[in-house]
Short mmCIF file of C-alpha atoms (C1' of nucleotides) and ligand atoms in Angstrom, two decimals:
data_model
loop_
_atom_site.label_atom_id
_atom_site.label_comp_id
_atom_site.label_asym_id
_atom_site.label_seq_id
_atom_site.Cartn_x
_atom_site.Cartn_y
_atom_site.Cartn_z
CA MET A 1 21.13 -13.68 25.58
CA ASP A 2 24.80 -13.86 25.92
CA SER A 3 27.72 -11.57 25.53
CA ARG A 4 25.99 -8.55 24.22
CA GLU A 5 25.30 -6.04 26.89
CA GLN A 6 25.20 -2.32 27.33
CA SER A 7 24.59 -1.11 23.90
CA PRO A 8 24.74 2.66 24.14
CA ILE A 9 21.05 3.02 23.52
CA GLU A 10 18.60 0.28 24.17
CA THR A 11 16.25 -0.07 21.26
CA PRO A 12 13.89 -2.80 20.25
CA TYR A 13 16.10 -3.31 17.27
CA SER A 14 19.42 -3.29 19.02
CA GLY A 15 19.87 -7.00 19.46
CA SER A 16 23.01 -7.76 17.54
CA GLU A 17 22.13 -11.38 16.95
CA ASN A 18 19.09 -10.35 15.02
CA GLN A 19 20.94 -8.75 12.23
CA PRO A 20 19.51 -9.94 8.93
CA PRO A 21 21.94 -11.97 6.87
CA SER A 22 23.98 -9.08 5.65
CA ASP A 23 24.74 -9.54 2.03
CA ASP A 24 28.00 -8.86 0.40
CA GLU A 25 26.62 -5.55 -0.69
CA PRO A 26 28.28 -2.94 1.47
CA ASP A 27 26.42 0.22 0.59
CA VAL A 28 22.88 -0.78 -0.14
CA MET A 29 21.06 0.99 2.61
CA PRO A 30 21.46 1.04 6.34
CA GLN A 31 19.47 -2.02 7.33
CA ARG A 32 17.91 -1.98 10.72
CA SER A 33 17.84 -5.21 12.59
CA LYS A 34 14.74 -7.21 13.12
CA ARG A 35 12.24 -6.68 15.86
CA ILE A 36 11.47 -9.79 17.81
CA GLN A 37 7.91 -10.36 18.84
CA VAL A 38 6.31 -12.82 21.15
CA LYS A 39 4.06 -15.48 19.77
CA ASN A 40 1.15 -14.49 21.88
CA ALA A 41 0.81 -11.29 23.81
CA CYS A 42 -1.22 -11.16 26.97
CA VAL A 43 -4.60 -9.50 26.87
CA ASN A 44 -3.38 -6.38 28.58
CA CYS A 45 -0.39 -5.83 26.37
CA GLN A 46 -2.42 -6.58 23.35
CA ARG A 47 -4.99 -4.00 24.23
CA ALA A 48 -2.31 -1.45 24.95
CA CYS A 49 -0.32 -2.28 21.83
CA LYS A 50 2.70 -2.72 24.03
CA LYS A 51 5.50 -5.17 24.20
CA CYS A 52 4.76 -8.35 26.08
CA ASP A 53 6.96 -11.28 27.02
CA ASN A 54 6.50 -14.97 27.51
CA ASN A 55 6.13 -14.93 31.27
CA ARG A 56 2.78 -14.95 32.99
CA PRO A 57 2.26 -12.55 34.49
CA CYS A 58 4.35 -10.64 32.04
CA ASN A 59 6.75 -7.94 32.95
CA ARG A 60 4.57 -5.14 31.86
CA CYS A 61 1.56 -6.43 33.71
CA ILE A 62 3.58 -6.72 36.87
CA LYS A 63 4.70 -3.15 36.55
CA GLN A 64 1.16 -2.05 35.86
CA GLY A 65 -0.30 -4.05 38.68
CA LEU A 66 -2.30 -6.13 36.30
CA SER A 67 -0.86 -9.48 37.20
CA ASN A 68 -4.26 -10.97 37.87
CA SER A 69 -5.59 -10.41 34.43
CA CYS A 70 -2.42 -11.30 32.60
CA GLU A 71 -3.32 -14.19 30.37
CA ASP A 72 -2.84 -15.14 26.79
CA SER A 73 -5.07 -13.37 24.35
CA LYS A 74 -7.21 -15.54 22.17
CA ARG A 75 -5.91 -16.26 18.73
CA LYS A 76 -8.19 -17.39 16.07
CA PRO A 77 -7.23 -20.19 13.75
CA ARG A 78 -6.02 -19.21 10.36
CA GLN A 79 -8.58 -19.33 7.62
CA ARG A 80 -8.23 -22.00 5.01
CA GLY A 81 -9.01 -22.13 1.37
CA ILE A 82 -8.03 -18.55 0.70
CA LYS A 83 -7.83 -18.03 -3.01
CA ARG A 84 -4.70 -16.39 -4.29
CA GLY A 85 -3.79 -14.71 -7.48
CA PRO A 86 -1.23 -16.17 -9.81
CA TYR A 87 2.27 -16.27 -8.45
CA LYS A 88 4.98 -14.27 -10.00
CA LYS A 89 7.17 -16.14 -12.40
CA ARG A 90 9.93 -17.95 -10.63
CA LYS A 91 13.53 -17.17 -11.30
CA LYS A 92 14.54 -19.10 -14.35
CA LYS A 93 18.17 -18.26 -14.81
CA LYS A 94 19.44 -15.15 -16.47
CA ASP A 95 18.01 -13.61 -19.62
CA ASN A 96 16.78 -10.44 -18.02
CA GLU A 97 18.33 -8.76 -20.98
CA GLN A 98 16.20 -10.77 -23.34
CA ILE A 99 13.02 -10.12 -21.50
CA VAL A 100 13.46 -6.42 -21.56
CA SER A 101 14.17 -6.35 -25.22
CA SER A 102 11.21 -8.54 -25.93
CA ILE A 103 8.99 -6.12 -24.12
CA LYS A 104 10.36 -3.27 -26.07
CA THR A 105 9.75 -4.87 -29.39
CA ARG A 106 6.45 -6.54 -28.72
CA ASN A 107 3.53 -5.33 -30.70
CA TYR A 108 0.85 -3.57 -28.84
CA ILE A 109 -2.72 -3.75 -29.78
CA ARG A 110 -5.00 -0.85 -29.42
CA LYS A 111 -8.05 -1.51 -27.45
CA GLY A 112 -10.93 0.26 -25.84
CA ARG A 113 -13.05 3.08 -27.03
CA ARG A 114 -10.54 5.75 -26.27
CA ALA A 115 -8.01 4.01 -28.36
CA ASP A 116 -8.88 5.31 -31.73
CA ARG A 117 -7.66 8.76 -31.07
CA LYS A 118 -4.27 9.33 -32.44
CA THR A 119 -1.54 6.98 -31.46
CA ASP A 120 0.23 4.53 -33.65
CA SER A 121 -1.17 1.27 -32.44
CA THR A 122 1.78 -0.86 -33.31
CA GLN A 123 4.37 1.16 -31.54
CA SER A 124 5.59 -0.01 -28.20
CA PRO A 125 4.82 2.43 -25.44
CA LEU A 126 8.32 1.88 -24.28
CA SER A 127 9.71 3.46 -27.35
CA ARG A 128 7.07 6.08 -27.80
CA ASP A 129 8.32 9.57 -27.64
CA SER A 130 7.31 11.22 -24.49
CA ASN A 131 5.18 14.07 -25.64
CA THR A 132 2.48 12.34 -27.54
CA LEU A 133 -0.52 11.35 -25.52
CA ALA A 134 -1.30 11.24 -21.91
CA PRO A 135 -1.80 7.76 -20.57
CA GLY A 136 -5.34 6.76 -20.85
CA TYR A 137 -5.58 8.21 -24.30
CA GLY A 138 -4.59 5.99 -27.11
CA GLN A 139 -3.00 2.64 -26.57
CA PHE A 140 -0.84 2.35 -23.60
CA SER A 141 -0.31 -0.93 -21.91
CA PRO A 142 1.23 -4.09 -23.28
CA GLN A 143 -1.12 -6.76 -24.45
CA PHE A 144 0.06 -10.18 -23.57
CA SER A 145 -0.30 -12.83 -26.16
CA PRO A 146 -3.12 -15.25 -25.38
CA GLU A 147 -0.98 -18.33 -25.37
CA GLN A 148 1.23 -16.74 -22.85
CA ASN A 149 -1.47 -15.66 -20.52
CA ALA A 150 -4.59 -17.44 -21.50
CA ASP A 151 -5.98 -17.78 -18.05
CA ASN A 152 -3.78 -15.30 -16.39
CA PRO A 153 -4.57 -11.89 -17.67
CA TYR A 154 -3.19 -9.98 -14.76
CA CYS A 155 0.22 -11.37 -14.59
CA TRP A 156 2.22 -8.30 -13.95
CA SER A 157 2.33 -4.99 -12.25
CA ARG A 158 4.63 -2.10 -12.20
CA THR A 159 4.90 1.23 -10.55
CA THR A 160 6.79 4.21 -11.71
CA ASP A 161 7.54 7.49 -10.16
CA ILE A 162 6.91 10.58 -12.17
CA SER A 163 8.08 13.19 -9.80
CA GLN A 164 10.05 14.87 -12.53
CA GLU A 165 6.82 15.97 -14.06
CA ARG A 166 5.98 17.99 -11.09
CA ARG A 167 6.64 21.31 -12.63
CA ILE A 168 3.49 21.09 -14.64
CA PHE A 169 1.24 20.32 -11.76
CA ARG A 170 -1.28 22.81 -10.74
CA MET A 171 -2.67 23.23 -7.34
CA PRO A 172 -6.36 23.57 -7.77
CA PRO A 173 -8.38 26.07 -5.85
CA ILE A 174 -10.32 24.55 -3.03
CA GLY A 175 -13.49 23.46 -4.64
CA GLY A 176 -11.67 22.60 -7.79
CA PHE A 177 -11.35 23.57 -11.37
CA GLU A 178 -14.45 23.09 -13.35
CA GLU A 179 -12.53 21.28 -16.04
CA ASP A 180 -11.38 18.62 -13.70
CA TYR A 181 -14.88 17.39 -13.59
CA ASN A 182 -16.06 18.17 -17.04
CA ASP A 183 -13.21 17.87 -19.44
CA SER A 184 -12.26 14.28 -19.78
CA SER A 185 -9.17 15.09 -21.76
CA TYR A 186 -7.65 17.19 -19.08
CA ASN A 187 -5.02 15.43 -17.13
CA PRO A 188 -3.54 17.53 -14.38
CA LEU A 189 -0.96 14.90 -13.80
CA PHE A 190 0.74 15.04 -17.08
CA GLY A 191 -0.49 18.01 -18.94
CA SER A 192 -0.11 16.86 -22.46
CA HIS A 193 2.40 14.11 -22.20
CA SER A 194 3.19 10.96 -20.34
CA PRO A 195 6.39 9.93 -18.64
CA GLU A 196 8.80 7.39 -19.96
CA LEU A 197 7.76 3.95 -19.02
CA SER A 198 10.14 1.72 -17.25
CA SER A 199 11.59 -1.12 -19.24
CA ILE A 200 11.88 -3.33 -16.24
CA GLU A 201 10.30 -6.72 -16.31
CA PRO A 202 7.42 -6.71 -13.87
CA GLU A 203 7.99 -8.84 -10.88
CA HIS A 204 4.67 -8.91 -9.13
CA SER A 205 1.71 -10.89 -10.01
CA GLN A 206 -1.38 -9.07 -8.91
CA ALA A 207 -4.20 -11.17 -10.06
CA GLN A 208 -6.73 -9.00 -8.45
CA ALA A 209 -4.72 -5.90 -8.42
CA SER A 210 -7.33 -3.86 -10.12
CA PRO A 211 -9.74 -2.23 -7.76
CA LEU A 212 -12.27 -2.79 -10.46
CA ASN A 213 -12.32 -6.36 -9.41
CA MET A 214 -14.08 -5.27 -6.36
CA LEU A 215 -16.50 -2.97 -8.02
CA SER A 216 -19.84 -4.28 -7.05
CA ASP A 217 -21.25 -1.17 -5.53
CA VAL A 218 -20.22 2.37 -5.95
CA ALA A 219 -21.82 3.80 -2.91
CA LEU A 220 -19.72 5.51 -0.36
CA THR A 221 -19.50 2.71 2.05
CA GLU A 222 -17.12 0.75 4.08
CA LYS A 223 -14.64 -1.12 2.00
CA PRO A 224 -14.04 -4.77 2.65
CA ASN A 225 -11.04 -6.16 4.31
CA SER A 226 -9.86 -7.86 1.17
CA TYR A 227 -8.92 -4.45 -0.11
CA LYS A 228 -5.99 -4.58 2.16
CA ASN A 229 -3.86 -7.15 0.56
CA LEU A 230 -4.37 -6.00 -2.93
CA TYR A 231 -1.88 -3.27 -2.48
CA SER A 232 0.19 -4.33 0.40
CA THR A 233 3.87 -4.05 0.02
CA PRO A 234 6.53 -3.72 2.63
CA PHE A 235 5.81 -0.06 2.39
CA CYS A 236 2.12 0.10 2.47
CA THR A 237 -0.74 -1.75 3.94
CA PRO A 238 -4.08 -0.16 3.48
CA PRO A 239 -6.15 -0.09 6.63
CA LEU A 240 -8.91 -2.52 7.28
CA THR A 241 -11.62 -0.01 6.91
CA ASN A 242 -11.91 3.29 5.23
CA TYR A 243 -14.66 5.63 4.39
CA ARG A 244 -12.72 7.73 2.05
CA LEU A 245 -14.13 9.16 -1.07
CA GLY A 246 -12.49 7.59 -4.00
CA TYR A 247 -12.63 3.97 -4.63
CA PHE A 248 -9.91 3.45 -7.12
CA GLN A 249 -7.08 5.03 -5.34
CA SER A 250 -4.93 2.14 -4.52
CA ASN A 251 -2.39 4.23 -2.73
CA LEU A 252 -4.68 6.70 -1.21
CA HIS A 253 -4.90 5.79 2.38
CA ILE A 254 -1.50 4.44 2.92
CA PRO A 255 0.98 7.00 4.09
CA LEU A 256 1.68 9.07 1.09
CA SER A 257 5.23 9.45 2.19
CA ASN A 258 5.69 5.81 1.49
CA ALA A 259 4.60 6.11 -2.04
CA ARG A 260 8.04 6.17 -3.45
CA PHE A 261 9.19 3.17 -1.52
CA ASP A 262 6.16 1.33 -2.60
CA ALA A 263 6.84 2.28 -6.14
CA GLU A 264 10.40 1.11 -5.88
CA TYR A 265 9.37 -2.10 -4.35
CA ARG A 266 6.84 -2.87 -7.00
CA SER A 267 9.06 -1.93 -9.85
CA SER A 268 12.47 -2.91 -8.47
CA VAL A 269 13.77 0.30 -9.89
CA PRO A 270 15.50 2.93 -7.89
CA ILE A 271 13.36 5.98 -8.18
CA PRO A 272 14.92 9.34 -8.66
CA SER A 273 14.37 11.77 -5.90
CA ALA A 274 14.94 14.99 -7.69
CA THR A 275 12.02 16.95 -6.41
CA VAL A 276 11.02 15.03 -3.41
CA GLU A 277 10.66 15.85 0.22
CA LYS A 278 11.65 14.32 3.47
CA SER A 279 9.50 11.60 4.79
CA THR A 280 7.73 12.05 8.03
CA GLN A 281 7.64 8.35 8.64
CA PRO A 282 9.95 7.37 11.45
CA ASP A 283 11.56 4.57 9.55
CA TYR A 284 12.35 6.67 6.58
CA GLN A 285 13.10 9.94 8.16
CA ASN A 286 16.38 10.24 6.38
CA SER A 287 15.00 9.25 3.06
CA LEU A 288 13.63 11.39 0.37
CA VAL A 289 10.23 10.68 -0.92
CA ASP A 290 7.62 12.21 -3.07
CA PRO A 291 4.40 12.06 -1.18
CA THR A 292 2.24 13.35 -3.92
CA VAL A 293 2.56 11.32 -7.05
CA THR A 294 2.57 7.74 -8.09
CA CYS A 295 2.11 6.04 -11.35
CA ARG A 296 1.35 2.39 -11.46
CA GLU A 297 0.19 -0.41 -13.59
CA HIS A 298 -1.52 -3.48 -12.30
CA GLY A 299 -2.08 -6.13 -14.83
CA GLN A 300 -4.15 -4.53 -17.46
CA MET A 301 -4.93 -1.54 -15.38
CA SER A 302 -2.88 1.58 -15.53
CA SER A 303 -3.36 4.30 -13.05
CA TYR A 304 -1.80 7.53 -12.08
CA SER A 305 -2.56 9.48 -9.04
CA SER A 306 -1.54 12.66 -7.47
CA ASP A 307 -2.36 14.24 -4.21
CA MET A 308 -2.13 17.94 -3.91
CA MET A 309 -3.01 18.88 -0.43
CA TYR A 310 -3.35 22.16 1.27
CA GLU A 311 -1.80 22.38 4.63
CA GLN A 312 -4.69 22.61 6.98
CA PRO A 313 -3.42 22.02 10.45
CA GLU A 314 -6.76 22.92 11.88
CA LYS A 315 -8.18 19.85 10.23
CA LYS A 316 -5.84 17.54 11.98
CA HIS A 317 -8.30 16.91 14.72
CA ILE A 318 -10.52 15.14 12.27
CA ARG A 319 -8.35 12.13 12.21
CA ARG A 320 -8.20 12.04 15.90
CA LEU A 321 -11.93 12.16 16.25
CA SER A 322 -12.54 9.33 13.91
CA GLN A 323 -9.95 7.30 15.66
CA LEU A 324 -11.78 7.69 18.87
CA LEU A 325 -15.04 6.49 17.49
CA ASP A 326 -13.92 3.29 16.04
CA LYS A 327 -10.90 1.95 14.34
CA THR A 328 -11.97 3.60 11.17
CA HIS A 329 -9.87 5.69 8.94
CA ILE A 330 -10.32 9.30 8.16
CA SER A 331 -12.14 11.61 5.95
CA GLY A 332 -14.74 11.85 3.30
CA ARG A 333 -17.70 11.78 5.59
CA PRO A 334 -19.63 14.84 6.62
CA GLU A 335 -19.13 13.98 10.22
CA ASP A 336 -15.44 14.08 9.59
CA GLY A 337 -15.71 17.67 8.56
CA ASN A 338 -16.00 17.31 4.85
CA ASP A 339 -18.08 20.26 3.81
CA ASN A 340 -18.16 19.21 0.22
CA PHE A 341 -19.55 15.82 0.80
CA ALA A 342 -22.46 16.16 -1.60
CA GLU A 343 -20.30 17.43 -4.41
CA ASN A 344 -17.75 14.78 -3.72
CA VAL A 345 -20.30 12.10 -3.96
CA GLU A 346 -21.74 13.42 -7.15
CA ALA A 347 -18.37 13.78 -8.79
CA PHE A 348 -17.48 10.40 -7.60
CA GLN A 349 -20.55 8.83 -9.07
CA ASN A 350 -19.72 10.49 -12.34
CA ASP A 351 -16.29 9.08 -12.18
CA ILE A 352 -17.68 5.65 -11.70
CA ALA A 353 -19.68 6.04 -14.83
CA ALA A 354 -16.55 7.02 -16.66
CA VAL A 355 -14.72 4.00 -15.42
CA ARG A 356 -17.25 1.82 -17.03
CA GLN A 357 -16.22 3.35 -20.29
CA ASN A 358 -12.73 1.97 -19.81
CA THR A 359 -11.03 5.19 -19.08
CA HIS A 360 -11.63 7.58 -16.33
CA ILE A 361 -10.23 10.42 -14.41
CA THR A 362 -11.20 10.71 -10.84
CA SER A 363 -10.85 13.98 -9.11
CA ASN A 364 -12.03 14.57 -5.68
CA TYR A 365 -11.59 16.96 -2.90
CA GLY A 366 -11.47 16.10 0.67
CA ASN A 367 -9.50 15.82 3.79
CA ASN A 368 -6.56 13.54 3.59
CA GLY A 369 -5.93 13.03 7.23
CA ILE A 370 -2.88 14.72 8.57
CA TYR A 371 -1.96 15.92 5.14
CA GLY A 372 -4.70 18.45 4.98
CA TYR A 373 -7.35 19.28 2.51
CA GLY A 374 -6.84 19.04 -1.16
CA HIS A 375 -7.18 17.46 -4.47
CA HIS A 376 -6.68 13.90 -5.45
CA THR A 377 -6.65 12.90 -9.05
CA GLU A 378 -6.73 9.38 -10.23
CA THR A 379 -6.44 8.51 -13.85
CA GLN A 380 -7.10 5.01 -14.94
CA LEU A 381 -7.20 3.03 -18.07
CA ASP A 382 -8.67 -0.40 -18.11
CA HIS A 383 -7.52 -2.70 -20.84
CA ARG A 384 -9.62 -5.62 -19.93
CA ASN A 385 -12.66 -6.88 -21.71
CA SER A 386 -14.55 -7.77 -18.65
CA LEU A 387 -14.50 -7.49 -14.96
CA SER A 388 -15.05 -10.39 -12.74
CA GLY A 389 -18.74 -10.84 -12.80
CA TYR A 390 -19.83 -8.59 -15.57
CA GLU A 391 -18.92 -6.94 -18.79
CA ILE A 392 -17.74 -3.45 -19.27
CA SER A 393 -20.01 -1.88 -21.79
"C1'" DA B 1 7.62 14.53 33.13
"C1'" DT B 2 4.70 10.77 32.63
"C1'" DG B 3 1.03 8.05 30.80
"C1'" DC B 4 -2.23 6.52 27.28
"C1'" DT B 5 -3.95 5.76 22.57
"C1'" DC B 6 -3.73 3.71 18.23
"C1'" DG B 7 -2.17 3.95 13.00
"C1'" DG B 8 0.45 1.30 10.62
"C1'" DA B 9 5.25 -0.66 10.35
"C1'" DC B 10 6.87 -5.08 11.13
"C1'" DC B 11 6.69 -10.07 12.06
"C1'" DG B 12 6.12 -15.14 11.96
"C1'" DT B 13 3.55 -18.50 9.99
"C1'" DC B 14 1.82 -21.66 6.84
"C1'" DA B 15 -1.03 -23.16 3.04
"C1'" DA B 16 -1.90 -22.21 -2.04
"C1'" DT B 17 0.67 -22.38 -6.09
"C1'" DT B 18 4.18 -23.57 -9.00
"C1'" DG B 19 7.83 -26.07 -11.33
"C1'" DC B 20 9.66 -30.38 -11.51
"C1'" DC C 1 6.13 -33.20 -3.85
"C1'" DA C 2 9.52 -29.61 -2.43
"C1'" DA C 3 10.27 -24.81 -3.07
"C1'" DT C 4 8.32 -20.57 -3.40
"C1'" DT C 5 5.55 -16.92 -2.06
"C1'" DG C 6 0.82 -14.74 -1.01
"C1'" DA C 7 -1.40 -13.08 2.60
"C1'" DC C 8 -3.33 -13.96 7.29
"C1'" DG C 9 -3.35 -12.85 11.93
"C1'" DG C 10 -1.05 -10.97 14.65
"C1'" DT C 11 2.78 -7.72 17.78
"C1'" DC C 12 4.21 -3.40 19.28
"C1'" DC C 13 6.98 1.27 17.90
"C1'" DG C 14 6.56 5.80 18.65
"C1'" DA C 15 4.08 10.29 17.44
"C1'" DG C 16 0.52 12.87 19.23
"C1'" DC C 17 -2.28 14.06 23.04
"C1'" DA C 18 -3.80 14.38 27.78
"C1'" DT C 19 -2.85 14.88 32.38
"C1'" DC C 20 -0.19 15.63 36.23
ZN1 LIG D 401 1.93 -8.72 28.51
ZN1 LIG D 402 0.54 -9.36 30.90
#
DNA sequence: ATGCTCGGACCGTCAATTGC
DNA sequence: CAATTGACGGTCCGAGCATC
């Protein structure tokens, strides 16, 4: 509120005094300035999802002729006693170099019933040559030593992009390949080999990162709110509610175009964009992303997912319809236009059974909102001995 | 051209955790 | 106990539609 005036284009982000503390890094990425929001919007603005101000009646209400009803919306007090997962390790000093090398040389212990297939159990996955086994088959994830993580088994997470592997992907026919359901060794994501793992020290604690933590019921039902924060990053926040088929797909109902940014954020590694496409998200319109594939590890869970969607513009209305009904998300339900609901459910139930055997591949077919109809594959390996609440048998 | 809806990107806050 | 950071409870941008 001073000298600045007449910026060529007035945008919510144009306030020059709101520039984030620009670092000495000149070429990092064009940072947009911060949007300022009021502490408490009026009821009308809140309902309309529009900008309010601190006056009562507010500017917008005056323009709309709603001055009478312009009053603060109710805000509920913040909950207390919310349990959190373990915090990420705080910055010690330097020794990033050391950490990385210690990861690379740590011994890895084979575990789980799939483990006794064919991998050398003492070899670090980080040094494994890349055309041995697909993830989920043979040992894969680091085992932390008990003294290091006695009561903190999920102390890290990492996400890696594997867009380079795209050439081996297959687009399934609608309805799917039989083998996707029946052959547990088939991995459409990787074919016969896994990507190089990043050697970056994980930076995110995700105590409850595994969706398995929430596995109390496998029915196709509304998912609880707590789902949301498990996978929130600056680039993705799952919606409050979703009815989607597929329970383990941590990235599924966030914008797929944000997948790469999410991956970068979680891994702190710049992700190559060799085969990627332009984002449709307004904030990242000039960025390249791969909307179809992510690979991630949360604590002792590893998972890989791909979305291969058919363009089906005629299905776009589905999202709209469900929006109208309630604030629910799209897809999966018969009333959303999923003609394969029964099969989806059955396959899904089978997948659940597989999960309980430590390793599973989830494949399902359904409408993925604006992205169309297609195939989602989720491959997971669970390295834990037990879930919260009960044992994996 | 103008108005409305609403998913989800963005924000500010503040208490749970951590490191001392 | 201060610093850090998870995550809650919002605000509101802007694409997509609807209507004029
Ligand atoms: Zn207002
Ligand atoms: Zn108002």
